Amino acid sequence: MATPLRIKRQRLFSPWLFAAPGLLVTGTFVLYPFVSTLVNSLTDRRTLLPGHFVGLANFRELLHDDMFWTGLRNSSLYVLGVVPALVVLPLLLALLVQKNIPGITFFRSAFYTPVVASIVVVGLIWVWLLDERGLVNSLLETVGIGRVGFLSDQWLLLLSAMAVTVWKGLGYYMIIYLAALANVPRELHEAAAVDGAGPVRRFLSVTVPAVRSTMVLVAALSSVAAFKVFSEVYLMAGPSGGPAGEDTTLVMLVQRTGTGLTGRVGYASALSVVVFAVTVVLMLLVLRADRREET
Amino acid sequence: MSVLEKVRPERPATVPREPRVTDGHGRRIRTGELALRYLLLLAVLALTVGPFLWQLSTSLKGHTEDIYSSPPSFLPGHPTLHNYARVADTVPVWDYALNSLKVATANVVTNCVGSALAGYALARLRYRGRRVTTLVFVLAMLVPVEGIVIAQFTTMRELGLNNSLVGVVLPGAIGAMNVLLMRNAFRNLPYEIEEAAYVDGADVWQRFLRIALPSVKGTLAVVAIFAFMGAWDDFLWPLIVLSDPSKFTLTIGLNYLHGTFAGDERLVAAGTVIAVAPLIALFACLQRYFFRGVGEGAVKG
């Protein structure tokens, strides 16, 4: 049995002992790097050279860097392309697997498989599927459409990468929607059905309003993830970002600029700051859209 | 379910009934609707699982078989494991797998221990600075990893841990989101039992280990699974921190294989099957926790 004195001493020390490992890791590898990213963005630091304070020079350089604008364009297009698909398609999928018909648990799990697989595996699978001589082109040729250069055209490449992102994310957001759909009262559907509303009408005026807050959540999660896209495009377009680097995304640019022995840490940090800023703006936009619809 | 069902009275029991399939609420689903549902389900199944099967099929096709044929042949003519042996001759794929296993296992241990401890402190212990500690983890959860990888890399270099497996594990060793998940799990436990143990003189470690921890096993399993999956699948960070090919994890090794030996699709296919098979097996056994993790993660994220 512990004496009261021991308990009192424990009260002072144990809480910090409990939290110490977590705080140490979070402080050293998340918060300190965050602050040092902000600081480094104002310097000309390189991997092997300590930097000097250069004020906003990195940000001024950004404005004249064509690659930066390419990256910003591609990452923004990615948000516009991926988010609507990831808000709508998983919801339809969730409606499809919602009813407990025989074998449905198998289908639910099978639809989740792409989420479990590593993005590298997924990327390479699709690189092979969309190859000039791959399965998709074989099928297209068989039905008489002819082969398409999915991985050689700048825009088709970006579009293909978006499709892969959507393909991998479907199952994840489906599960989120399933949880939300479980809370929609059946009576609402039945009342609408009695009033003569068809399936489409019931979907629009019962299901959508009932899961609206989940749709906002999915929009927020997927837009932030889409803006930070790296792996899909890196794997499908290659490290240099496709033809003439035209498919480079912002995070690919951060990785390319800031790593290696000649990495321009300062400039890459400035690019990172732009990533932070846009992420915050995206979150605020989604939340604001949510509030405006409510009132 | 439908309008008709609502207004039409039950059929007399004497009429022979077709076998009925009902939904979760015991309502009947019409045969036509059911057929349409299964049709759609099979179509989506082909889209989601088909690509994996195609990859598997490619990896089993022999040297001499044409993998580019049109129309495509879906099944290997003479299935062979030859490509799996060849991929191991080309790159040390089993060493990569071992590295991935080491990294993933370490990530599970550190995340479970670290987030359980910190989560317990945030949920149950009263001390000055508890609010600040909570805020630290919430803020850390909001920082996008992609924005700080460069600074993480320079930090790692300063610590002399770049190009090591320890360096791969450390940044995600105790995820802030896991800490907050554990905190919520502990908060949802009834406090009375711990209070009784406290009155009986059990110290804080005894209360944590004997009473609280056994009650949050489910959440701990979610943390473990997501830590494993996260480490096994991670790409960007290991790509940045590892430069020595002997230290590569599977994902980086596959990228290397693809970049260097892009010509041979059979080899890359065999490599991806090696990388994805363990996770699909894990998922097949522990689905419940995977799905639960999505729910809890989404609410938090």
Short mmCIF file of N, CA and C in Angstrom, two decimals, chain A residues 139-283:
data_model
loop_
_atom_site.label_atom_id
_atom_site.label_comp_id
_atom_site.label_asym_id
_atom_site.label_seq_id
_atom_site.Cartn_x
_atom_site.Cartn_y
_atom_site.Cartn_z
N LEU A 139 -7.68 -3.95 -73.94
CA LEU A 139 -9.15 -4.01 -73.99
C LEU A 139 -9.69 -2.95 -74.94
N LEU A 140 -9.14 -1.74 -74.87
CA LEU A 140 -9.60 -0.66 -75.75
C LEU A 140 -9.39 -1.04 -77.21
N GLU A 141 -8.27 -1.70 -77.48
CA GLU A 141 -7.99 -2.10 -78.85
C GLU A 141 -8.95 -3.20 -79.30
N THR A 142 -9.22 -4.12 -78.37
CA THR A 142 -10.12 -5.23 -78.69
C THR A 142 -11.50 -4.73 -79.08
N VAL A 143 -11.98 -3.69 -78.36
CA VAL A 143 -13.31 -3.18 -78.69
C VAL A 143 -13.25 -2.14 -79.81
N GLY A 144 -12.05 -1.91 -80.34
CA GLY A 144 -11.94 -1.08 -81.53
C GLY A 144 -11.74 0.40 -81.30
N ILE A 145 -11.45 0.80 -80.06
CA ILE A 145 -11.22 2.23 -79.80
C ILE A 145 -9.79 2.61 -80.15
N GLY A 146 -8.88 1.66 -79.93
CA GLY A 146 -7.48 1.96 -80.21
C GLY A 146 -6.75 2.34 -78.93
N ARG A 147 -5.42 2.33 -79.02
CA ARG A 147 -4.62 2.56 -77.80
C ARG A 147 -4.54 4.04 -77.43
N VAL A 148 -4.53 4.31 -76.13
CA VAL A 148 -4.48 5.68 -75.63
C VAL A 148 -3.20 5.83 -74.80
N GLY A 149 -2.51 6.95 -74.99
CA GLY A 149 -1.27 7.17 -74.24
C GLY A 149 -1.54 7.79 -72.88
N PHE A 150 -2.11 6.97 -71.99
CA PHE A 150 -2.48 7.49 -70.66
C PHE A 150 -1.29 8.07 -69.92
N LEU A 151 -0.11 7.44 -70.09
CA LEU A 151 1.03 7.83 -69.28
C LEU A 151 2.05 8.66 -70.05
N SER A 152 1.68 9.08 -71.28
CA SER A 152 2.65 9.88 -72.00
C SER A 152 2.16 11.31 -72.25
N ASP A 153 0.84 11.51 -72.20
CA ASP A 153 0.32 12.86 -72.39
C ASP A 153 0.21 13.56 -71.05
N GLN A 154 0.64 14.81 -71.03
CA GLN A 154 0.66 15.59 -69.79
C GLN A 154 -0.69 15.57 -69.04
N TRP A 155 -1.78 15.84 -69.79
CA TRP A 155 -3.07 15.98 -69.11
C TRP A 155 -3.69 14.63 -68.79
N LEU A 156 -3.53 13.67 -69.73
CA LEU A 156 -4.04 12.33 -69.46
C LEU A 156 -3.35 11.71 -68.24
N LEU A 157 -2.06 12.02 -68.09
CA LEU A 157 -1.31 11.50 -66.96
C LEU A 157 -1.90 12.01 -65.64
N LEU A 158 -2.12 13.32 -65.60
CA LEU A 158 -2.66 13.91 -64.38
C LEU A 158 -4.04 13.33 -64.08
N LEU A 159 -4.84 13.19 -65.15
CA LEU A 159 -6.18 12.64 -65.00
C LEU A 159 -6.13 11.19 -64.51
N SER A 160 -5.19 10.42 -65.07
CA SER A 160 -5.03 9.02 -64.65
C SER A 160 -4.65 8.95 -63.17
N ALA A 161 -3.72 9.83 -62.76
CA ALA A 161 -3.31 9.83 -61.36
C ALA A 161 -4.50 10.16 -60.46
N MET A 162 -5.33 11.11 -60.89
CA MET A 162 -6.53 11.45 -60.11
C MET A 162 -7.44 10.23 -59.99
N ALA A 163 -7.61 9.52 -61.11
CA ALA A 163 -8.47 8.34 -61.09
C ALA A 163 -7.94 7.32 -60.09
N VAL A 164 -6.62 7.18 -60.03
CA VAL A 164 -6.02 6.23 -59.09
C VAL A 164 -6.28 6.67 -57.65
N THR A 165 -6.14 7.98 -57.39
CA THR A 165 -6.41 8.49 -56.04
C THR A 165 -7.86 8.19 -55.65
N VAL A 166 -8.76 8.43 -56.56
CA VAL A 166 -10.18 8.18 -56.28
C VAL A 166 -10.39 6.68 -56.04
N TRP A 167 -9.80 5.86 -56.89
CA TRP A 167 -9.93 4.41 -56.79
C TRP A 167 -9.47 3.92 -55.42
N LYS A 168 -8.33 4.48 -54.94
CA LYS A 168 -7.79 4.04 -53.66
C LYS A 168 -8.59 4.57 -52.48
N GLY A 169 -9.24 5.72 -52.66
CA GLY A 169 -9.94 6.34 -51.54
C GLY A 169 -11.39 5.89 -51.37
N LEU A 170 -11.98 5.32 -52.43
CA LEU A 170 -13.39 4.93 -52.41
C LEU A 170 -13.80 4.18 -51.14
N GLY A 171 -13.06 3.12 -50.85
CA GLY A 171 -13.42 2.24 -49.73
C GLY A 171 -13.36 2.95 -48.39
N TYR A 172 -12.36 3.80 -48.25
CA TYR A 172 -12.18 4.52 -46.99
C TYR A 172 -13.38 5.42 -46.69
N TYR A 173 -13.74 6.24 -47.68
CA TYR A 173 -14.86 7.16 -47.45
C TYR A 173 -16.19 6.42 -47.43
N MET A 174 -16.26 5.27 -48.11
CA MET A 174 -17.46 4.44 -48.05
C MET A 174 -17.77 4.04 -46.60
N ILE A 175 -16.71 3.66 -45.87
CA ILE A 175 -16.91 3.24 -44.48
C ILE A 175 -17.40 4.43 -43.65
N ILE A 176 -16.84 5.60 -43.90
CA ILE A 176 -17.27 6.80 -43.17
C ILE A 176 -18.76 7.07 -43.44
N TYR A 177 -19.15 6.96 -44.73
CA TYR A 177 -20.55 7.20 -45.08
C TYR A 177 -21.47 6.12 -44.48
N LEU A 178 -20.99 4.87 -44.45
CA LEU A 178 -21.82 3.81 -43.88
C LEU A 178 -22.20 4.13 -42.44
N ALA A 179 -21.22 4.62 -41.68
CA ALA A 179 -21.49 4.97 -40.29
C ALA A 179 -22.55 6.07 -40.23
N ALA A 180 -22.47 7.04 -41.14
CA ALA A 180 -23.43 8.15 -41.14
C ALA A 180 -24.81 7.66 -41.57
N LEU A 181 -24.86 6.79 -42.57
CA LEU A 181 -26.15 6.31 -43.07
C LEU A 181 -26.90 5.50 -42.02
N ALA A 182 -26.12 4.83 -41.17
CA ALA A 182 -26.76 4.02 -40.13
C ALA A 182 -27.60 4.89 -39.20
N ASN A 183 -27.27 6.19 -39.15
CA ASN A 183 -28.01 7.09 -38.25
C ASN A 183 -29.18 7.80 -38.91
N VAL A 184 -29.41 7.55 -40.21
CA VAL A 184 -30.54 8.19 -40.88
C VAL A 184 -31.81 7.42 -40.53
N PRO A 185 -32.79 8.09 -39.92
CA PRO A 185 -34.00 7.38 -39.52
C PRO A 185 -34.74 6.79 -40.73
N ARG A 186 -35.11 5.53 -40.65
CA ARG A 186 -35.82 4.85 -41.74
C ARG A 186 -37.14 5.53 -42.06
N GLU A 187 -37.73 6.07 -41.00
CA GLU A 187 -39.07 6.62 -41.17
C GLU A 187 -39.08 7.72 -42.24
N LEU A 188 -37.97 8.47 -42.31
CA LEU A 188 -37.89 9.55 -43.30
C LEU A 188 -38.05 8.98 -44.70
N HIS A 189 -37.33 7.88 -44.98
CA HIS A 189 -37.40 7.26 -46.29
C HIS A 189 -38.80 6.75 -46.57
N GLU A 190 -39.39 6.13 -45.55
CA GLU A 190 -40.71 5.54 -45.75
C GLU A 190 -41.75 6.62 -46.00
N ALA A 191 -41.63 7.70 -45.24
CA ALA A 191 -42.59 8.79 -45.43
C ALA A 191 -42.48 9.34 -46.85
N ALA A 192 -41.24 9.52 -47.30
CA ALA A 192 -41.03 10.04 -48.65
C ALA A 192 -41.57 9.07 -49.69
N ALA A 193 -41.37 7.76 -49.44
CA ALA A 193 -41.85 6.75 -50.38
C ALA A 193 -43.38 6.79 -50.45
N VAL A 194 -44.01 6.94 -49.31
CA VAL A 194 -45.47 7.00 -49.28
C VAL A 194 -45.95 8.23 -50.06
N ASP A 195 -45.19 9.31 -49.94
CA ASP A 195 -45.54 10.52 -50.68
C ASP A 195 -45.26 10.40 -52.17
N GLY A 196 -44.74 9.27 -52.59
CA GLY A 196 -44.56 9.03 -54.02
C GLY A 196 -43.21 9.45 -54.57
N ALA A 197 -42.22 9.68 -53.69
CA ALA A 197 -40.91 10.08 -54.18
C ALA A 197 -40.15 8.87 -54.69
N GLY A 198 -39.58 8.97 -55.89
CA GLY A 198 -38.78 7.88 -56.45
C GLY A 198 -37.41 7.83 -55.79
N PRO A 199 -36.61 6.84 -56.19
CA PRO A 199 -35.30 6.65 -55.57
C PRO A 199 -34.39 7.87 -55.70
N VAL A 200 -34.40 8.50 -56.88
CA VAL A 200 -33.53 9.65 -57.08
C VAL A 200 -33.96 10.81 -56.19
N ARG A 201 -35.26 11.04 -56.18
CA ARG A 201 -35.82 12.11 -55.36
C ARG A 201 -35.54 11.86 -53.88
N ARG A 202 -35.70 10.58 -53.45
CA ARG A 202 -35.45 10.26 -52.05
C ARG A 202 -33.98 10.46 -51.70
N PHE A 203 -33.10 10.12 -52.67
CA PHE A 203 -31.67 10.31 -52.44
C PHE A 203 -31.36 11.78 -52.22
N LEU A 204 -31.95 12.64 -53.09
CA LEU A 204 -31.64 14.06 -53.02
C LEU A 204 -32.28 14.76 -51.84
N SER A 205 -33.52 14.36 -51.50
CA SER A 205 -34.19 15.15 -50.46
C SER A 205 -34.22 14.46 -49.09
N VAL A 206 -33.80 13.20 -49.02
CA VAL A 206 -33.73 12.57 -47.69
C VAL A 206 -32.27 12.23 -47.33
N THR A 207 -31.63 11.43 -48.20
CA THR A 207 -30.28 10.95 -47.86
C THR A 207 -29.27 12.10 -47.78
N VAL A 208 -29.22 12.91 -48.85
CA VAL A 208 -28.20 13.96 -48.89
C VAL A 208 -28.30 14.92 -47.70
N PRO A 209 -29.49 15.47 -47.39
CA PRO A 209 -29.55 16.35 -46.23
C PRO A 209 -29.15 15.66 -44.93
N ALA A 210 -29.47 14.35 -44.83
CA ALA A 210 -29.19 13.65 -43.58
C ALA A 210 -27.69 13.41 -43.39
N VAL A 211 -26.95 13.24 -44.48
CA VAL A 211 -25.52 12.98 -44.33
C VAL A 211 -24.68 14.20 -44.74
N ARG A 212 -25.33 15.38 -44.78
CA ARG A 212 -24.63 16.55 -45.27
C ARG A 212 -23.35 16.86 -44.47
N SER A 213 -23.44 16.74 -43.13
CA SER A 213 -22.26 17.08 -42.34
C SER A 213 -21.12 16.09 -42.62
N THR A 214 -21.48 14.84 -42.92
CA THR A 214 -20.44 13.87 -43.28
C THR A 214 -19.83 14.22 -44.63
N MET A 215 -20.67 14.72 -45.56
CA MET A 215 -20.14 15.12 -46.86
C MET A 215 -19.14 16.26 -46.69
N VAL A 216 -19.44 17.18 -45.78
CA VAL A 216 -18.51 18.28 -45.53
C VAL A 216 -17.20 17.75 -44.97
N LEU A 217 -17.32 16.78 -44.04
CA LEU A 217 -16.12 16.17 -43.46
C LEU A 217 -15.28 15.52 -44.54
N VAL A 218 -15.94 14.75 -45.42
CA VAL A 218 -15.23 14.07 -46.49
C VAL A 218 -14.59 15.09 -47.43
N ALA A 219 -15.31 16.17 -47.73
CA ALA A 219 -14.75 17.21 -48.59
C ALA A 219 -13.51 17.81 -47.95
N ALA A 220 -13.57 18.06 -46.64
CA ALA A 220 -12.43 18.65 -45.95
C ALA A 220 -11.24 17.69 -45.97
N LEU A 221 -11.47 16.45 -45.57
CA LEU A 221 -10.38 15.47 -45.52
C LEU A 221 -9.77 15.26 -46.90
N SER A 222 -10.65 15.08 -47.92
CA SER A 222 -10.11 14.72 -49.23
C SER A 222 -9.47 15.91 -49.92
N SER A 223 -9.95 17.12 -49.67
CA SER A 223 -9.33 18.25 -50.35
C SER A 223 -7.93 18.52 -49.80
N VAL A 224 -7.77 18.41 -48.48
CA VAL A 224 -6.44 18.60 -47.92
C VAL A 224 -5.49 17.52 -48.42
N ALA A 225 -5.98 16.26 -48.44
CA ALA A 225 -5.14 15.17 -48.92
C ALA A 225 -4.80 15.35 -50.40
N ALA A 226 -5.79 15.80 -51.19
CA ALA A 226 -5.56 15.93 -52.63
C ALA A 226 -4.52 17.02 -52.92
N PHE A 227 -4.57 18.11 -52.17
CA PHE A 227 -3.63 19.19 -52.44
C PHE A 227 -2.19 18.75 -52.16
N LYS A 228 -2.04 17.85 -51.18
CA LYS A 228 -0.70 17.40 -50.81
C LYS A 228 -0.26 16.18 -51.61
N VAL A 229 -0.92 15.92 -52.72
CA VAL A 229 -0.62 14.69 -53.48
C VAL A 229 0.86 14.61 -53.85
N PHE A 230 1.41 13.43 -53.65
CA PHE A 230 2.80 13.20 -54.01
C PHE A 230 2.98 11.85 -54.72
N SER A 231 2.66 10.76 -53.99
CA SER A 231 3.08 9.43 -54.43
C SER A 231 2.49 9.01 -55.77
N GLU A 232 1.20 9.22 -55.97
CA GLU A 232 0.56 8.78 -57.20
C GLU A 232 1.26 9.38 -58.41
N VAL A 233 1.44 10.70 -58.38
CA VAL A 233 2.03 11.38 -59.53
C VAL A 233 3.50 11.03 -59.66
N TYR A 234 4.18 10.93 -58.53
CA TYR A 234 5.60 10.57 -58.54
C TYR A 234 5.81 9.22 -59.21
N LEU A 235 4.94 8.26 -58.86
CA LEU A 235 5.11 6.91 -59.40
C LEU A 235 4.67 6.81 -60.85
N MET A 236 3.60 7.53 -61.21
CA MET A 236 3.06 7.38 -62.55
C MET A 236 3.78 8.26 -63.57
N ALA A 237 4.20 9.46 -63.12
CA ALA A 237 4.85 10.37 -64.05
C ALA A 237 6.37 10.31 -63.94
N GLY A 238 6.86 9.66 -62.86
CA GLY A 238 8.29 9.59 -62.67
C GLY A 238 8.79 10.73 -61.79
N PRO A 239 9.98 10.60 -61.19
CA PRO A 239 10.49 11.61 -60.26
C PRO A 239 10.56 13.00 -60.86
N SER A 240 10.75 13.11 -62.17
CA SER A 240 10.87 14.44 -62.74
C SER A 240 9.53 15.02 -63.17
N GLY A 241 8.45 14.27 -62.95
CA GLY A 241 7.13 14.85 -63.16
C GLY A 241 6.64 14.87 -64.59
N GLY A 242 6.83 13.78 -65.30
CA GLY A 242 6.22 13.67 -66.62
C GLY A 242 6.93 14.48 -67.69
N PRO A 243 6.30 14.61 -68.87
CA PRO A 243 6.93 15.32 -69.98
C PRO A 243 7.28 16.76 -69.59
N ALA A 244 8.56 17.09 -69.67
CA ALA A 244 9.07 18.42 -69.34
C ALA A 244 8.70 18.87 -67.93
N GLY A 245 8.47 17.90 -67.03
CA GLY A 245 8.13 18.24 -65.66
C GLY A 245 6.77 18.88 -65.49
N GLU A 246 5.95 18.81 -66.54
CA GLU A 246 4.67 19.53 -66.53
C GLU A 246 3.66 18.93 -65.55
N ASP A 247 3.93 17.69 -65.04
CA ASP A 247 3.00 17.09 -64.10
C ASP A 247 3.48 17.17 -62.65
N THR A 248 4.51 17.99 -62.42
CA THR A 248 5.02 18.16 -61.07
C THR A 248 3.95 18.75 -60.15
N THR A 249 3.80 18.16 -58.96
CA THR A 249 2.90 18.76 -57.97
C THR A 249 3.75 19.53 -56.96
N LEU A 250 3.08 20.31 -56.13
CA LEU A 250 3.79 21.17 -55.19
C LEU A 250 4.67 20.37 -54.23
N VAL A 251 4.11 19.25 -53.70
CA VAL A 251 4.89 18.46 -52.75
C VAL A 251 6.05 17.74 -53.46
N MET A 252 5.83 17.36 -54.72
CA MET A 252 6.96 16.79 -55.48
C MET A 252 8.07 17.81 -55.61
N LEU A 253 7.70 19.06 -55.81
CA LEU A 253 8.68 20.13 -55.95
C LEU A 253 9.44 20.33 -54.64
N VAL A 254 8.69 20.26 -53.51
CA VAL A 254 9.33 20.36 -52.19
C VAL A 254 10.37 19.26 -52.05
N GLN A 255 9.97 18.03 -52.38
CA GLN A 255 10.86 16.87 -52.24
C GLN A 255 12.09 17.03 -53.15
N ARG A 256 11.85 17.46 -54.38
CA ARG A 256 12.94 17.55 -55.35
C ARG A 256 13.92 18.66 -54.98
N THR A 257 13.36 19.80 -54.49
CA THR A 257 14.21 20.95 -54.20
C THR A 257 15.00 20.78 -52.90
N GLY A 258 14.35 20.15 -51.90
CA GLY A 258 14.91 20.23 -50.55
C GLY A 258 15.77 19.06 -50.12
N THR A 259 15.77 17.96 -50.88
CA THR A 259 16.51 16.80 -50.42
C THR A 259 17.82 16.63 -51.17
N GLY A 260 18.59 15.65 -50.73
CA GLY A 260 19.88 15.41 -51.35
C GLY A 260 20.94 16.33 -50.78
N LEU A 261 22.18 16.11 -51.18
CA LEU A 261 23.27 16.86 -50.57
C LEU A 261 23.30 18.31 -51.02
N THR A 262 22.68 18.59 -52.18
CA THR A 262 22.67 19.97 -52.65
C THR A 262 21.32 20.63 -52.39
N GLY A 263 20.50 20.00 -51.55
CA GLY A 263 19.14 20.48 -51.33
C GLY A 263 19.08 21.93 -50.87
N ARG A 264 18.17 22.70 -51.51
CA ARG A 264 17.98 24.09 -51.08
C ARG A 264 16.91 24.11 -50.00
N VAL A 265 17.33 23.91 -48.75
CA VAL A 265 16.40 23.78 -47.63
C VAL A 265 15.55 25.04 -47.47
N GLY A 266 16.20 26.20 -47.63
CA GLY A 266 15.48 27.45 -47.45
C GLY A 266 14.34 27.60 -48.45
N TYR A 267 14.67 27.37 -49.72
CA TYR A 267 13.65 27.53 -50.76
C TYR A 267 12.55 26.48 -50.62
N ALA A 268 12.94 25.23 -50.33
CA ALA A 268 11.95 24.17 -50.14
C ALA A 268 11.04 24.50 -48.95
N SER A 269 11.59 25.16 -47.93
CA SER A 269 10.77 25.54 -46.78
C SER A 269 9.75 26.59 -47.16
N ALA A 270 10.17 27.52 -48.03
CA ALA A 270 9.22 28.52 -48.50
C ALA A 270 8.07 27.84 -49.26
N LEU A 271 8.41 26.84 -50.08
CA LEU A 271 7.38 26.08 -50.79
C LEU A 271 6.46 25.38 -49.77
N SER A 272 7.06 24.84 -48.71
CA SER A 272 6.28 24.16 -47.67
C SER A 272 5.31 25.13 -47.00
N VAL A 273 5.77 26.35 -46.79
CA VAL A 273 4.89 27.34 -46.16
C VAL A 273 3.66 27.58 -47.04
N VAL A 274 3.87 27.60 -48.37
CA VAL A 274 2.74 27.74 -49.28
C VAL A 274 1.79 26.54 -49.11
N VAL A 275 2.36 25.33 -48.96
CA VAL A 275 1.53 24.14 -48.73
C VAL A 275 0.68 24.32 -47.47
N PHE A 276 1.32 24.77 -46.38
CA PHE A 276 0.56 25.01 -45.14
C PHE A 276 -0.57 25.99 -45.39
N ALA A 277 -0.21 27.11 -46.01
CA ALA A 277 -1.18 28.20 -46.18
C ALA A 277 -2.38 27.72 -46.98
N VAL A 278 -2.14 27.03 -48.08
CA VAL A 278 -3.26 26.58 -48.91
C VAL A 278 -4.10 25.56 -48.14
N THR A 279 -3.43 24.67 -47.38
CA THR A 279 -4.17 23.69 -46.59
C THR A 279 -5.15 24.38 -45.64
N VAL A 280 -4.64 25.41 -44.95
CA VAL A 280 -5.50 26.13 -44.01
C VAL A 280 -6.65 26.80 -44.75
N VAL A 281 -6.34 27.42 -45.89
CA VAL A 281 -7.38 28.10 -46.66
C VAL A 281 -8.46 27.10 -47.11
N LEU A 282 -8.02 25.92 -47.56
CA LEU A 282 -8.97 24.90 -48.01
C LEU A 282 -9.92 24.50 -46.88
N MET A 283 -9.34 24.30 -45.69
CA MET A 283 -10.17 23.92 -44.54
C MET A 283 -11.20 25.01 -44.26
#
